[in-house]
GROMACS .gro file of C-alpha atoms in nm:
model
  198
    1MET     CA    1  11.008  12.732  18.115
    2LYS     CA    2  11.265  12.765  17.827
    3ARG     CA    3  11.433  12.454  17.886
    4LEU     CA    4  11.095  12.267  17.917
    5ASP     CA    5  10.997  12.392  17.574
    6SER     CA    6  11.340  12.270  17.419
    7PHE     CA    7  11.337  11.960  17.582
    8LEU     CA    8  10.980  11.878  17.465
    9LEU     CA    9  11.030  12.009  17.114
   10LYS     CA   10  11.331  11.755  17.082
   11VAL     CA   11  11.105  11.447  17.224
   12PHE     CA   12  10.844  11.605  16.978
   13PHE     CA   13  11.101  11.538  16.706
   14CYS     CA   14  11.259  11.263  16.814
   15GLY     CA   15  10.900  11.096  16.842
   16LEU     CA   16  10.825  11.128  16.429
   17PRO     CA   17  11.061  10.839  16.333
   18VAL     CA   18  10.889  10.622  16.610
   19LEU     CA   19  10.539  10.713  16.499
   20VAL     CA   20  10.657  10.623  16.146
   21VAL     CA   21  10.777  10.288  16.246
   22TYR     CA   22  10.472  10.221  16.445
   23ALA     CA   23  10.220  10.297  16.178
   24ILE     CA   24  10.409  10.076  15.925
   25PHE     CA   25  10.397   9.809  16.213
   26THR     CA   26  10.019   9.840  16.277
   27HIS     CA   27   9.914   9.871  15.878
   28SER     CA   28  10.106   9.519  15.825
   29TYR     CA   29  10.025   9.352  16.166
   30ASN     CA   30   9.648   9.295  16.180
   31LEU     CA   31   9.599   9.166  16.559
   32GLU     CA   32   9.260   9.097  16.494
   33THR     CA   33   9.327   8.798  16.234
   34SER     CA   34   9.661   8.679  16.383
   35ALA     CA   35   9.671   8.357  16.578
   36GLN     CA   36   9.979   8.521  16.781
   37ALA     CA   37   9.777   8.824  16.902
   38GLY     CA   38   9.830   8.885  17.268
   39GLY     CA   39  10.179   8.819  17.480
   40TYR     CA   40  10.460   9.071  17.353
   41ILE     CA   41  10.316   9.185  17.030
   42GLN     CA   42   9.991   9.292  17.200
   43ALA     CA   43  10.179   9.483  17.452
   44LEU     CA   44  10.394   9.644  17.193
   45TYR     CA   45  10.071   9.742  17.029
   46ASP     CA   46   9.912   9.896  17.323
   47PHE     CA   47  10.242  10.078  17.431
   48GLY     CA   48  10.245  10.228  17.054
   49GLY     CA   49   9.915  10.387  17.107
   50PHE     CA   50   9.991  10.538  17.443
   51VAL     CA   51  10.330  10.690  17.269
   52PHE     CA   52  10.086  10.813  16.986
   53GLY     CA   53   9.836  10.940  17.188
   54SER     CA   54  10.108  11.119  17.437
   55TRP     CA   55  10.249  11.258  17.080
   56MET     CA   56   9.918  11.402  17.004
   57ILE     CA   57   9.870  11.612  17.327
   58LEU     CA   58  10.265  11.735  17.318
   59ALA     CA   59  10.170  11.856  16.924
   60VAL     CA   60   9.875  12.034  17.082
   61TYR     CA   61  10.063  12.186  17.363
   62LEU     CA   62  10.372  12.305  17.147
   63SER     CA   63  10.088  12.461  16.870
   64VAL     CA   64   9.921  12.652  17.160
   65ARG     CA   65  10.289  12.756  17.283
   66LEU     CA   66  10.361  12.849  16.922
   67MET     CA   67  10.070  13.086  16.932
   68ALA     CA   68  10.113  13.238  17.282
   69SER     CA   69  10.473  13.280  17.344
   70GLY     CA   70  10.659  13.535  17.097
   71LEU     CA   71  11.009  13.435  17.186
   72PHE     CA   72  10.934  13.033  17.140
   73ARG     CA   73  10.765  13.140  16.812
   74GLU     CA   74  11.075  13.318  16.733
   75LYS     CA   75  11.312  13.064  16.811
   76VAL     CA   76  11.130  12.755  16.673
   77LEU     CA   77  10.982  12.897  16.331
   78THR     CA   78  11.272  13.109  16.230
   79LYS     CA   79  11.489  12.779  16.231
   80PHE     CA   80  11.201  12.622  16.080
   81THR     CA   81  11.130  12.855  15.782
   82PHE     CA   82  11.531  12.941  15.740
   83ILE     CA   83  11.473  13.301  15.841
   84LYS     CA   84  11.831  13.425  15.877
   85GLU     CA   85  11.887  13.841  15.983
   86ARG     CA   86  12.240  13.874  16.000
   87ASP     CA   87  12.266  14.227  15.927
   88GLU     CA   88  12.002  14.591  15.901
   89ARG     CA   89  12.014  14.509  15.528
   90GLU     CA   90  11.890  14.153  15.572
   91VAL     CA   91  11.613  14.253  15.855
   92LEU     CA   92  11.459  14.508  15.573
   93LEU     CA   93  11.464  14.218  15.294
   94THR     CA   94  11.285  13.982  15.540
   95GLY     CA   95  11.028  14.258  15.597
   96LYS     CA   96  10.981  14.301  15.196
   97ALA     CA   97  10.997  13.927  15.167
   98ALA     CA   98  10.732  13.884  15.447
   99LYS     CA   99  10.496  14.127  15.277
  100THR     CA  100  10.529  13.956  14.927
  101THR     CA  101  10.454  13.633  15.090
  102MET     CA  102  10.149  13.728  15.269
  103LEU     CA  103   9.975  13.911  14.969
  104THR     CA  104  10.049  13.633  14.753
  105SER     CA  105   9.913  13.380  14.996
  106ILE     CA  106   9.585  13.598  15.043
  107ALA     CA  107   9.530  13.607  14.690
  108ILE     CA  108   9.586  13.224  14.710
  109LEU     CA  109   9.293  13.238  14.982
  110ILE     CA  110   9.079  13.423  14.798
  111PHE     CA  111   9.118  13.207  14.489
  112LEU     CA  112   9.034  12.886  14.690
  113PHE     CA  113   8.763  13.064  14.903
  114CYS     CA  114   8.570  13.120  14.550
  115PHE     CA  115   8.629  12.774  14.417
  116SER     CA  116   8.513  12.625  14.754
  117CYS     CA  117   8.185  12.850  14.732
  118PHE     CA  118   8.093  12.789  14.383
  119GLN     CA  119   7.858  12.503  14.276
  120VAL     CA  120   7.810  12.410  13.913
  121SER     CA  121   7.614  12.140  13.769
  122ILE     CA  122   7.524  12.009  13.394
  123TYR     CA  123   7.282  11.744  13.386
  124ARG     CA  124   6.995  11.594  13.164
  125VAL     CA  125   6.645  11.540  13.275
  126PRO     CA  126   6.404  11.323  13.144
  127PRO     CA  127   6.160  11.444  12.850
  128GLU     CA  128   5.872  11.498  13.065
  129GLN     CA  129   6.056  11.741  13.284
  130ALA     CA  130   6.215  11.928  13.008
  131VAL     CA  131   6.209  12.292  13.017
  132ASP     CA  132   6.102  12.447  12.674
  133GLY     CA  133   6.184  12.137  12.506
  134LYS     CA  134   6.528  12.126  12.655
  135THR     CA  135   6.641  11.824  12.864
  136GLY     CA  136   7.001  11.954  12.928
  137ILE     CA  137   7.017  12.185  13.213
  138VAL     CA  138   7.317  12.401  13.369
  139SER     CA  139   7.265  12.476  13.747
  140LEU     CA  140   7.493  12.771  13.914
  141GLY     CA  141   7.510  12.783  14.300
  142LEU     CA  142   7.680  12.947  14.584
  143GLY     CA  143   7.734  12.814  14.885
  144PHE     CA  144   7.850  12.923  15.253
  145ASP     CA  145   7.868  12.693  15.559
  146LEU     CA  146   8.028  12.809  15.880
  147LEU     CA  147   8.056  12.434  15.990
  148ASN     CA  148   8.133  12.130  15.786
  149SER     CA  149   7.793  11.957  15.744
  150SER     CA  150   7.798  11.553  15.756
  151SER     CA  151   7.559  11.565  15.448
  152GLU     CA  152   7.672  11.570  15.113
  153LYS     CA  153   7.625  11.876  14.919
  154LYS     CA  154   7.338  11.830  14.653
  155MET     CA  155   7.163  12.051  14.393
  156ASP     CA  156   6.829  12.016  14.298
  157GLU     CA  157   6.749  11.705  14.471
  158ASP     CA  158   6.379  11.712  14.360
  159ILE     CA  159   6.456  11.684  13.990
  160GLN     CA  160   6.563  11.338  13.886
  161LYS     CA  161   6.888  11.372  13.658
  162LYS     CA  162   7.151  11.227  13.495
  163ASN     CA  163   7.457  11.420  13.573
  164ILE     CA  164   7.730  11.502  13.315
  165VAL     CA  165   7.916  11.730  13.528
  166SER     CA  166   7.887  11.830  13.908
  167TYR     CA  167   8.101  12.073  14.080
  168THR     CA  168   8.005  12.149  14.459
  169GLY     CA  169   8.349  12.268  14.597
  170LEU     CA  170   8.709  12.206  14.638
  171PRO     CA  171   8.802  11.855  14.580
  172ILE     CA  172   9.065  11.871  14.835
  173SER     CA  173   9.027  11.824  15.201
  174THR     CA  174   9.081  12.107  15.471
  175SER     CA  175   9.435  11.932  15.576
  176THR     CA  176   9.553  11.942  15.233
  177VAL     CA  177   9.488  12.302  15.184
  178ILE     CA  178   9.656  12.406  15.553
  179LEU     CA  179   9.951  12.179  15.485
  180GLY     CA  180   9.974  12.324  15.106
  181LEU     CA  181   9.982  12.669  15.249
  182ILE     CA  182  10.226  12.607  15.513
  183ILE     CA  183  10.457  12.482  15.243
  184TRP     CA  184  10.351  12.782  15.008
  185GLN     CA  185  10.460  13.019  15.289
  186ILE     CA  186  10.775  12.896  15.356
  187ILE     CA  187  10.859  12.861  14.956
  188ALA     CA  188  10.727  13.190  14.912
  189TYR     CA  189  10.964  13.344  15.149
  190ASN     CA  190  11.287  13.187  15.071
  191TYR     CA  191  11.215  13.262  14.704
  192SER     CA  192  11.133  13.643  14.770
  193MET     CA  193  11.470  13.634  14.978
  194ARG     CA  194  11.692  13.494  14.758
  195ARG     CA  195  11.541  13.740  14.461
  196PHE     CA  196  11.578  14.077  14.683
  197LEU     CA  197  11.945  13.970  14.779
  198LYS     CA  198  12.037  13.954  14.410
   0.00000   0.00000   0.00000
C-alpha cells in the first residue's frame, strides 16, 4: 500500500502541469465555433477530459488517505508544511508552534464566522413608507444556514427600497476561505517555529 500511495502521489503532482496546459488549451480553443473541430483536436479534447476526470478521482482518493492513514498523513504533510524534527528540542518547539497556529486559526475562524452570520443593510424607502417621518433605515440581522441555499439572502423583501449599503455575509467563496486557511496554517506554523528557534 505504501508503494501504491507513493506512486499515486507522484502521478497526482506530475499531472498538475498537464492539467494547466489542458486548461489553457480548452480556454483558448473553442471546439464549437472552429471549423477544424473533429479529428485529432477532438480526440485530444476528449482525452484531456478523461485525464482531468481521472485526476479528480485521484485527488479524492488521496484526500481520504490523508484523513484515514496516520503514516501517510505524516509522510506527506510534514514535507508539504516544511516540518522538521531533528532533535528533542525541535520536537518540543513543534508542539509550541502547532499550539500557537491552532489558537490563531481558531481566532480567525471565529472572526470569519461572525462576519458570515451578520447582516447589515442601510437603505431609503419612499416617503409613503417612512417610519416617524424618516426615510433612512438601518436594518440589522443574523443569519445562519447549515446548507447553502440557491436563492440570494434578502432582507425586508416586502419594502420597496433604495439600497445605500447592504452586507449579507462574506463576499468571498467557501473555496477561497478554505484555501486561505490552508496557506495561513503553513505560514503561521513556520513563522512560529522560526521565532521559537531564535
